[in-house]
PDB file of C-alpha atoms and ligand atoms in Angstrom:
ATOM      1  CA  MET T  71     190.233-128.765   1.358  1.00 80.00           C
ATOM      2  CA  ARG T  72     193.430-127.349   2.857  1.00 93.00           C
ATOM      3  CA  LYS T  73     193.306-124.188   4.876  1.00 92.00           C
ATOM      4  CA  THR T  74     195.039-120.897   4.119  1.00 97.00           C
ATOM      5  CA  ILE T  75     197.067-119.906   7.160  1.00 98.00           C
ATOM      6  CA  ILE T  76     198.945-116.640   7.569  1.00 98.00           C
ATOM      7  CA  ALA T  77     201.441-116.814  10.421  1.00 98.00           C
ATOM      8  CA  GLY T  78     203.630-114.068  11.789  1.00 98.00           C
ATOM      9  CA  ASN T  79     207.076-114.717  13.209  1.00 98.00           C
ATOM     10  CA  TRP T  80     208.098-111.913  15.518  1.00 98.00           C
ATOM     11  CA  LYS T  81     211.522-113.497  16.145  1.00 98.00           C
ATOM     12  CA  MET T  82     213.382-111.833  19.078  1.00 98.00           C
ATOM     13  CA  ASN T  83     211.189-108.740  19.094  1.00 98.00           C
ATOM     14  CA  LYS T  84     208.578-107.179  21.380  1.00 98.00           C
ATOM     15  CA  THR T  85     208.305-106.801  25.126  1.00 98.00           C
ATOM     16  CA  ASN T  86     205.080-108.041  26.704  1.00 98.00           C
ATOM     17  CA  ALA T  87     203.582-104.553  26.569  1.00 98.00           C
ATOM     18  CA  ASP T  88     204.496-104.222  22.861  1.00 98.00           C
ATOM     19  CA  ALA T  89     203.018-107.660  22.152  1.00 98.00           C
ATOM     20  CA  VAL T  90     199.712-106.890  23.854  1.00 98.00           C
ATOM     21  CA  ALA T  91     199.433-103.497  22.142  1.00 98.00           C
ATOM     22  CA  MET T  92     200.023-105.014  18.678  1.00 98.00           C
ATOM     23  CA  LEU T  93     197.610-107.908  19.271  1.00 98.00           C
ATOM     24  CA  THR T  94     194.898-105.587  20.547  1.00 98.00           C
ATOM     25  CA  GLU T  95     195.175-103.593  17.323  1.00 98.00           C
ATOM     26  CA  LEU T  96     195.363-106.741  15.168  1.00 98.00           C
ATOM     27  CA  LYS T  97     192.268-108.247  16.808  1.00 98.00           C
ATOM     28  CA  ALA T  98     190.203-105.268  15.711  1.00 98.00           C
ATOM     29  CA  ALA T  99     191.758-105.212  12.224  1.00 98.00           C
ATOM     30  CA  VAL T 100     191.019-108.892  11.451  1.00 98.00           C
ATOM     31  CA  ALA T 101     187.715-109.273  13.310  1.00 97.00           C
ATOM     32  CA  GLY T 102     185.288-111.164  11.089  1.00 93.00           C
ATOM     33  CA  VAL T 103     187.985-112.910   8.993  1.00 97.00           C
ATOM     34  CA  GLU T 104     186.858-116.530   9.029  1.00 94.00           C
ATOM     35  CA  ASN T 105     188.323-118.350   6.059  1.00 95.00           C
ATOM     36  CA  VAL T 106     191.996-117.645   6.851  1.00 98.00           C
ATOM     37  CA  GLY T 107     193.857-119.065   9.851  1.00 98.00           C
ATOM     38  CA  ILE T 108     195.728-116.303  11.699  1.00 98.00           C
ATOM     39  CA  VAL T 109     198.721-117.158  13.871  1.00 99.00           C
ATOM     40  CA  ILE T 110     201.299-115.018  15.666  1.00 99.00           C
ATOM     41  CA  GLY T 111     204.652-116.463  16.780  1.00 99.00           C
ATOM     42  CA  ALA T 112     205.632-114.490  19.870  1.00 99.00           C
ATOM     43  CA  PRO T 113     208.817-114.794  21.955  1.00 98.00           C
ATOM     44  CA  PHE T 114     208.583-117.151  24.962  1.00 98.00           C
ATOM     45  CA  THR T 115     208.404-114.292  27.475  1.00 98.00           C
ATOM     46  CA  ALA T 116     205.305-112.802  25.804  1.00 98.00           C
ATOM     47  CA  LEU T 117     203.410-116.039  25.082  1.00 99.00           C
ATOM     48  CA  SER T 118     201.229-116.066  28.165  1.00 98.00           C
ATOM     49  CA  ASP T 119     200.164-112.431  27.767  1.00 98.00           C
ATOM     50  CA  ALA T 120     199.718-112.959  24.016  1.00 99.00           C
ATOM     51  CA  VAL T 121     197.318-115.879  24.592  1.00 99.00           C
ATOM     52  CA  LYS T 122     195.285-113.744  27.012  1.00 98.00           C
ATOM     53  CA  ALA T 123     195.300-110.786  24.604  1.00 98.00           C
ATOM     54  CA  VAL T 124     193.745-112.829  21.757  1.00 98.00           C
ATOM     55  CA  GLU T 125     191.224-114.739  23.898  1.00 98.00           C
ATOM     56  CA  GLY T 126     187.855-115.040  22.146  1.00 97.00           C
ATOM     57  CA  SER T 127     189.282-113.890  18.794  1.00 98.00           C
ATOM     58  CA  ASN T 128     190.264-115.620  15.531  1.00 98.00           C
ATOM     59  CA  ILE T 129     194.010-115.279  16.303  1.00 98.00           C
ATOM     60  CA  LYS T 130     196.074-118.231  17.561  1.00 98.00           C
ATOM     61  CA  ILE T 131     199.456-118.038  19.224  1.00 99.00           C
ATOM     62  CA  ALA T 132     202.623-119.917  18.266  1.00 99.00           C
ATOM     63  CA  ALA T 133     205.931-120.462  20.016  1.00 99.00           C
ATOM     64  CA  GLN T 134     209.022-120.071  17.845  1.00 99.00           C
ATOM     65  CA  ASN T 135     210.770-123.180  19.195  1.00 98.00           C
ATOM     66  CA  MET T 136     210.513-125.862  21.893  1.00 98.00           C
ATOM     67  CA  TYR T 137     212.598-128.662  23.363  1.00 98.00           C
ATOM     68  CA  PRO T 138     211.337-132.170  22.578  1.00 98.00           C
ATOM     69  CA  LYS T 139     210.862-133.417  26.156  1.00 98.00           C
ATOM     70  CA  ALA T 140     208.024-132.992  28.653  1.00 96.00           C
ATOM     71  CA  SER T 141     210.291-131.722  31.437  1.00 97.00           C
ATOM     72  CA  GLY T 142     213.681-132.336  32.991  1.00 98.00           C
ATOM     73  CA  ALA T 143     217.257-131.132  33.312  1.00 98.00           C
ATOM     74  CA  TYR T 144     217.466-129.028  30.148  1.00 98.00           C
ATOM     75  CA  THR T 145     218.524-125.640  31.460  1.00 98.00           C
ATOM     76  CA  GLY T 146     217.093-122.748  29.517  1.00 98.00           C
ATOM     77  CA  GLU T 147     214.673-124.800  27.436  1.00 98.00           C
ATOM     78  CA  VAL T 148     210.866-124.733  27.170  1.00 98.00           C
ATOM     79  CA  SER T 149     208.740-127.855  26.799  1.00 98.00           C
ATOM     80  CA  PRO T 150     205.591-128.593  24.787  1.00 98.00           C
ATOM     81  CA  GLU T 151     203.791-129.344  28.062  1.00 98.00           C
ATOM     82  CA  MET T 152     204.517-125.802  29.245  1.00 98.00           C
ATOM     83  CA  LEU T 153     203.331-124.334  25.947  1.00 98.00           C
ATOM     84  CA  LYS T 154     200.108-126.349  25.999  1.00 98.00           C
ATOM     85  CA  ALA T 155     199.433-125.379  29.605  1.00 98.00           C
ATOM     86  CA  ILE T 156     199.284-121.674  28.730  1.00 98.00           C
ATOM     87  CA  GLY T 157     197.134-122.092  25.613  1.00 98.00           C
ATOM     88  CA  VAL T 158     199.731-121.985  22.831  1.00 99.00           C
ATOM     89  CA  GLU T 159     198.454-123.923  19.780  1.00 98.00           C
ATOM     90  CA  TYR T 160     201.240-123.762  17.176  1.00 99.00           C
ATOM     91  CA  VAL T 161     205.016-124.058  17.240  1.00 99.00           C
ATOM     92  CA  ILE T 162     207.441-122.928  14.526  1.00 99.00           C
ATOM     93  CA  LEU T 163     210.145-125.579  14.118  1.00 99.00           C
ATOM     94  CA  GLY T 164     213.325-125.760  12.058  1.00 98.00           C
ATOM     95  CA  HIS T 165     213.417-122.089  11.087  1.00 98.00           C
ATOM     96  CA  SER T 166     216.522-121.396   8.983  1.00 98.00           C
ATOM     97  CA  GLU T 167     217.874-119.108  11.722  1.00 98.00           C
ATOM     98  CA  ARG T 168     217.762-122.036  14.164  1.00 98.00           C
ATOM     99  CA  ARG T 169     219.354-124.348  11.607  1.00 98.00           C
ATOM    100  CA  GLU T 170     222.102-121.773  10.969  1.00 98.00           C
ATOM    101  CA  TYR T 171     222.840-120.222  14.384  1.00 98.00           C
ATOM    102  CA  PHE T 172     221.901-123.124  16.656  1.00 98.00           C
ATOM    103  CA  HIS T 173     223.012-125.953  14.371  1.00 98.00           C
ATOM    104  CA  GLU T 174     219.666-127.754  14.395  1.00 98.00           C
ATOM    105  CA  THR T 175     219.695-130.896  12.272  1.00 98.00           C
ATOM    106  CA  ASP T 176     216.825-132.567  10.430  1.00 98.00           C
ATOM    107  CA  ALA T 177     216.944-135.438  12.955  1.00 98.00           C
ATOM    108  CA  PHE T 178     216.563-133.058  15.931  1.00 98.00           C
ATOM    109  CA  ILE T 179     213.823-131.108  14.168  1.00 99.00           C
ATOM    110  CA  ASN T 180     212.060-134.414  13.463  1.00 99.00           C
ATOM    111  CA  GLU T 181     212.132-135.232  17.208  1.00 98.00           C
ATOM    112  CA  LYS T 182     210.548-131.844  17.880  1.00 98.00           C
ATOM    113  CA  VAL T 183     207.842-132.316  15.212  1.00 99.00           C
ATOM    114  CA  LYS T 184     206.849-135.694  16.674  1.00 98.00           C
ATOM    115  CA  CYS T 185     206.917-134.410  20.235  1.00 98.00           C
ATOM    116  CA  ALA T 186     204.853-131.312  19.354  1.00 98.00           C
ATOM    117  CA  LEU T 187     202.217-133.513  17.678  1.00 98.00           C
ATOM    118  CA  SER T 188     202.070-135.808  20.679  1.00 98.00           C
ATOM    119  CA  TYR T 189     201.097-132.772  22.786  1.00 98.00           C
ATOM    120  CA  GLY T 190     198.473-131.572  20.318  1.00 98.00           C
ATOM    121  CA  LEU T 191     200.556-128.599  19.137  1.00 98.00           C
ATOM    122  CA  THR T 192     200.526-127.834  15.402  1.00 98.00           C
ATOM    123  CA  PRO T 193     204.094-127.758  14.089  1.00 98.00           C
ATOM    124  CA  ILE T 194     205.000-125.263  11.364  1.00 99.00           C
ATOM    125  CA  LEU T 195     207.984-127.036   9.818  1.00 99.00           C
ATOM    126  CA  CYS T 196     210.275-124.599   7.973  1.00 98.00           C
ATOM    127  CA  VAL T 197     212.334-125.779   5.025  1.00 98.00           C
ATOM    128  CA  GLY T 198     214.235-123.896   2.353  1.00 98.00           C
ATOM    129  CA  GLU T 199     217.375-123.694   0.283  1.00 98.00           C
ATOM    130  CA  LYS T 200     220.240-121.222   0.555  1.00 97.00           C
ATOM    131  CA  LEU T 201     221.267-119.053  -2.386  1.00 96.00           C
ATOM    132  CA  GLU T 202     224.243-121.283  -3.193  1.00 96.00           C
ATOM    133  CA  ASP T 203     221.919-124.312  -3.332  1.00 97.00           C
ATOM    134  CA  ARG T 204     219.596-122.589  -5.783  1.00 96.00           C
ATOM    135  CA  GLU T 205     222.498-121.420  -7.934  1.00 95.00           C
ATOM    136  CA  ALA T 206     223.934-124.944  -7.990  1.00 97.00           C
ATOM    137  CA  GLY T 207     220.567-126.451  -9.033  1.00 97.00           C
ATOM    138  CA  ARG T 208     220.058-128.169  -5.658  1.00 98.00           C
ATOM    139  CA  THR T 209     216.804-126.434  -4.628  1.00 98.00           C
ATOM    140  CA  ASP T 210     214.525-129.459  -4.904  1.00 98.00           C
ATOM    141  CA  LEU T 211     217.083-131.808  -3.398  1.00 98.00           C
ATOM    142  CA  VAL T 212     217.604-129.593  -0.336  1.00 98.00           C
ATOM    143  CA  ASN T 213     213.868-129.193   0.248  1.00 98.00           C
ATOM    144  CA  GLU T 214     213.258-132.908  -0.280  1.00 98.00           C
ATOM    145  CA  THR T 215     215.951-133.748   2.287  1.00 98.00           C
ATOM    146  CA  GLN T 216     214.525-131.307   4.838  1.00 98.00           C
ATOM    147  CA  VAL T 217     210.911-132.413   4.300  1.00 99.00           C
ATOM    148  CA  LYS T 218     211.805-136.119   4.448  1.00 98.00           C
ATOM    149  CA  GLY T 219     214.052-135.557   7.462  1.00 98.00           C
ATOM    150  CA  GLY T 220     211.624-133.352   9.356  1.00 99.00           C
ATOM    151  CA  LEU T 221     208.585-135.567   8.781  1.00 99.00           C
ATOM    152  CA  ALA T 222     210.275-138.985   8.995  1.00 98.00           C
ATOM    153  CA  GLY T 223     208.253-141.654  10.772  1.00 98.00           C
ATOM    154  CA  LEU T 224     204.963-139.725  10.830  1.00 98.00           C
ATOM    155  CA  THR T 225     201.741-141.489   9.971  1.00 98.00           C
ATOM    156  CA  LYS T 226     199.462-140.065   7.299  1.00 98.00           C
ATOM    157  CA  GLU T 227     197.075-138.956  10.063  1.00 98.00           C
ATOM    158  CA  GLU T 228     199.882-137.059  11.798  1.00 98.00           C
ATOM    159  CA  ALA T 229     201.268-135.574   8.578  1.00 98.00           C
ATOM    160  CA  VAL T 230     198.000-133.829   7.692  1.00 98.00           C
ATOM    161  CA  LYS T 231     198.186-131.946  11.002  1.00 98.00           C
ATOM    162  CA  VAL T 232     201.546-130.378  10.096  1.00 98.00           C
ATOM    163  CA  VAL T 233     201.967-127.049   8.312  1.00 98.00           C
ATOM    164  CA  VAL T 234     205.014-126.831   6.046  1.00 98.00           C
ATOM    165  CA  ALA T 235     206.589-123.416   5.454  1.00 98.00           C
ATOM    166  CA  TYR T 236     208.781-123.109   2.382  1.00 98.00           C
ATOM    167  CA  GLU T 237     211.198-120.288   3.098  1.00 98.00           C
ATOM    168  CA  PRO T 238     214.054-119.790   0.651  1.00 98.00           C
ATOM    169  CA  VAL T 239     216.840-118.581   2.926  1.00 97.00           C
ATOM    170  CA  TRP T 240     217.943-115.981   0.355  1.00 96.00           C
ATOM    171  CA  ALA T 241     214.515-114.326   0.608  1.00 95.00           C
ATOM    172  CA  ILE T 242     214.303-114.074   4.409  1.00 94.00           C
ATOM    173  CA  GLY T 243     214.714-110.545   5.688  1.00 91.00           C
ATOM    174  CA  THR T 244     216.426-109.497   2.452  1.00 91.00           C
ATOM    175  CA  GLY T 245     213.543-107.812   0.644  1.00 88.00           C
ATOM    176  CA  LYS T 246     214.097-110.307  -2.197  1.00 86.00           C
ATOM    177  CA  THR T 247     210.915-112.293  -2.668  1.00 87.00           C
ATOM    178  CA  ALA T 248     210.735-115.373  -4.849  1.00 89.00           C
ATOM    179  CA  THR T 249     208.490-114.544  -7.806  1.00 95.00           C
ATOM    180  CA  PRO T 250     205.086-116.218  -7.532  1.00 97.00           C
ATOM    181  CA  GLU T 251     206.127-118.535 -10.394  1.00 97.00           C
ATOM    182  CA  ILE T 252     209.421-119.588  -8.751  1.00 96.00           C
ATOM    183  CA  ALA T 253     207.715-120.092  -5.391  1.00 98.00           C
ATOM    184  CA  GLU T 254     204.890-122.111  -6.989  1.00 98.00           C
ATOM    185  CA  GLU T 255     207.362-124.374  -8.776  1.00 98.00           C
ATOM    186  CA  THR T 256     209.071-125.219  -5.491  1.00 98.00           C
ATOM    187  CA  HIS T 257     205.774-125.638  -3.620  1.00 98.00           C
ATOM    188  CA  LYS T 258     204.690-128.140  -6.283  1.00 98.00           C
ATOM    189  CA  ALA T 259     207.943-130.061  -5.857  1.00 98.00           C
ATOM    190  CA  ILE T 260     207.449-130.117  -2.069  1.00 98.00           C
ATOM    191  CA  ARG T 261     203.872-131.381  -2.445  1.00 98.00           C
ATOM    192  CA  LYS T 262     205.206-134.153  -4.694  1.00 98.00           C
ATOM    193  CA  VAL T 263     207.585-135.222  -1.924  1.00 99.00           C
ATOM    194  CA  LEU T 264     204.677-135.171   0.559  1.00 98.00           C
ATOM    195  CA  ALA T 265     202.663-137.344  -1.856  1.00 98.00           C
ATOM    196  CA  GLU T 266     205.526-139.855  -2.082  1.00 98.00           C
ATOM    197  CA  MET T 267     205.706-139.992   1.708  1.00 98.00           C
ATOM    198  CA  PHE T 268     202.032-139.941   2.687  1.00 98.00           C
ATOM    199  CA  GLY T 269     199.989-140.445  -0.489  1.00 98.00           C
ATOM    200  CA  ALA T 270     198.398-137.954  -2.889  1.00 98.00           C
ATOM    201  CA  GLU T 271     195.272-137.429  -0.800  1.00 98.00           C
ATOM    202  CA  ALA T 272     197.191-136.491   2.349  1.00 98.00           C
ATOM    203  CA  ALA T 273     199.563-134.247   0.347  1.00 98.00           C
ATOM    204  CA  GLU T 274     196.567-132.321  -1.011  1.00 98.00           C
ATOM    205  CA  GLU T 275     195.429-131.636   2.567  1.00 98.00           C
ATOM    206  CA  ILE T 276     198.721-130.219   3.855  1.00 98.00           C
ATOM    207  CA  THR T 277     199.015-126.436   4.042  1.00 98.00           C
ATOM    208  CA  ILE T 278     202.289-125.221   2.501  1.00 98.00           C
ATOM    209  CA  GLN T 279     203.083-121.619   3.386  1.00 98.00           C
ATOM    210  CA  TYR T 280     205.533-119.401   1.556  1.00 98.00           C
ATOM    211  CA  GLY T 281     207.908-117.254   3.588  1.00 98.00           C
ATOM    212  CA  GLY T 282     210.541-114.738   2.586  1.00 96.00           C
ATOM    213  CA  SER T 283     209.902-110.982   2.455  1.00 94.00           C
ATOM    214  CA  VAL T 284     206.126-111.360   2.158  1.00 97.00           C
ATOM    215  CA  LYS T 285     204.606-107.881   2.286  1.00 97.00           C
ATOM    216  CA  ALA T 286     201.162-106.370   1.852  1.00 96.00           C
ATOM    217  CA  ASP T 287     201.946-105.539  -1.790  1.00 96.00           C
ATOM    218  CA  ASN T 288     203.187-108.973  -2.936  1.00 97.00           C
ATOM    219  CA  ALA T 289     200.980-111.250  -0.822  1.00 98.00           C
ATOM    220  CA  LYS T 290     198.026-111.418  -3.203  1.00 97.00           C
ATOM    221  CA  ASP T 291     200.064-112.622  -6.192  1.00 98.00           C
ATOM    222  CA  LEU T 292     201.875-115.237  -4.105  1.00 98.00           C
ATOM    223  CA  LEU T 293     198.673-116.495  -2.484  1.00 98.00           C
ATOM    224  CA  ALA T 294     196.932-116.731  -5.864  1.00 97.00           C
ATOM    225  CA  GLN T 295     199.206-119.666  -6.797  1.00 98.00           C
ATOM    226  CA  ALA T 296     197.571-123.086  -6.640  1.00 98.00           C
ATOM    227  CA  ASP T 297     200.065-124.650  -4.221  1.00 98.00           C
ATOM    228  CA  ILE T 298     200.749-121.633  -1.996  1.00 98.00           C
ATOM    229  CA  ASP T 299     198.393-121.975   0.948  1.00 98.00           C
ATOM    230  CA  GLY T 300     199.479-119.169   3.178  1.00 98.00           C
ATOM    231  CA  GLY T 301     202.451-117.226   4.375  1.00 98.00           C
ATOM    232  CA  LEU T 302     205.015-117.171   7.163  1.00 98.00           C
ATOM    233  CA  VAL T 303     205.776-113.508   7.652  1.00 98.00           C
ATOM    234  CA  GLY T 304     208.693-112.008   9.560  1.00 98.00           C
ATOM    235  CA  GLY T 305     209.259-108.258   9.274  1.00 97.00           C
ATOM    236  CA  ALA T 306     205.769-107.389   8.045  1.00 98.00           C
ATOM    237  CA  SER T 307     204.167-109.182  11.003  1.00 98.00           C
ATOM    238  CA  LEU T 308     205.532-106.705  13.524  1.00 98.00           C
ATOM    239  CA  GLU T 309     202.875-104.085  12.789  1.00 98.00           C
ATOM    240  CA  ALA T 310     199.154-104.809  12.966  1.00 98.00           C
ATOM    241  CA  GLU T 311     198.246-102.808   9.879  1.00 98.00           C
ATOM    242  CA  SER T 312     200.697-104.487   7.476  1.00 98.00           C
ATOM    243  CA  PHE T 313     200.017-107.965   8.867  1.00 98.00           C
ATOM    244  CA  ALA T 314     196.233-107.487   8.646  1.00 98.00           C
ATOM    245  CA  LYS T 315     196.610-106.530   4.964  1.00 98.00           C
ATOM    246  CA  ILE T 316     198.494-109.784   4.310  1.00 98.00           C
ATOM    247  CA  VAL T 317     195.805-111.771   6.159  1.00 98.00           C
ATOM    248  CA  LYS T 318     193.123-110.121   4.026  1.00 98.00           C
ATOM    249  CA  ALA T 319     195.075-110.919   0.837  1.00 97.00           C
ATOM    250  CA  GLY T 320     194.466-114.588   1.726  1.00 95.00           C
ATOM    251  CA  MET T 321     190.661-114.207   1.875  1.00 92.00           C
TER     252      MET T 321
HETATM  253  C1  PEP E1552     210.823-115.428   8.511  1.00 85.12           C
HETATM  254  O1  PEP E1552     211.639-115.123   9.353  1.00 85.12           O
HETATM  255  O2  PEP E1552     210.230-116.504   8.636  1.00 85.12           O
HETATM  256  C2  PEP E1552     210.593-114.524   7.383  1.00 85.12           C
HETATM  257  C3  PEP E1552     209.972-114.987   6.348  1.00 85.12           C
HETATM  258  O3  PEP E1552     211.061-113.225   7.503  1.00 85.12           O
HETATM  259  P1  PEP E1552     210.779-111.994   6.493  1.00 85.12           P
HETATM  260  O4  PEP E1552     209.305-112.011   6.178  1.00 85.12           O
HETATM  261  O5  PEP E1552     211.189-110.786   7.240  1.00 85.12           O
HETATM  262  O6  PEP E1552     211.599-112.248   5.260  1.00 85.12           O
END
C-alpha cells in the first residue's frame, strides 16, 4: 500500500529563525498525524536547524537539491553525504525551476536520483509539462520522457523508494490548479510508464504527488483521486496553519 506524503517546498525563503518558528508551530499543528508522511524542503542554510527543530516529531526534512558526488572540487555545491550527516532524509530533485533556470537535464537529474538513493536519501523526482506542451497535446510524452530519463537504470527495489511529483509547470505559483480530473488522468499515465519500467506491482507502490497551487481548499478533492498520493506544496507550505490543513486533507 503506497503512502500519502505531503511535502512542502520553501524554495529560497526563510532565515533560520523563520524556519524554526514555522516548524515549531507546525509540529504542534500536526502532532498525532500518523497515516500521512510530512516533509518540509528547507533551504540549505536552514537544514541543520530544521532537523533539530523537528526532532522527535512526525516531520521529516528535505533538501531542495544536491550535487551527485560525495565530496570534491565542486565549489558552491552540497553533497548527499553532507545532507545525510545532519539528518536530512529527503531531497527534491529536478524541480521545474532547476530545469528552467539552471538547465538541468534528465541525464543529470538521473545521476542525482541514483546518488541520493545510494546514500539512503529519498528522492522526490519532479516532472511536468509546460503550458505549450499541454496545448500541443504533448503532456504524456513530456512526462514519459522525464520519468524514463530521471529513473533510468534503477532496479525495481530502488524505484519503489522514489517519490514522483507531477507538477504541471503552468500550475506552479500561478494559482491555476489542474482540476482533480486532469491531474488524475496524468497521474494514471505516469503510473503506466512506471509499470512499463518496473512492473505493475512496483508501480502500484510508488507515491505520486501532485504539485501546482495546492491550497487548503483544493487539497481534499485532489487527494481523493485514486492515483494522487500526496502533494508537493510551494506557496501554501510557508505558513504552518495552511500547510497543516493540507496535511490533514490527506488523512
Ligand atoms: C512547487 O514549487 O513545487 C509548487 C508546487 O509551488 P506552488 O504550490 O506555489 O504552486
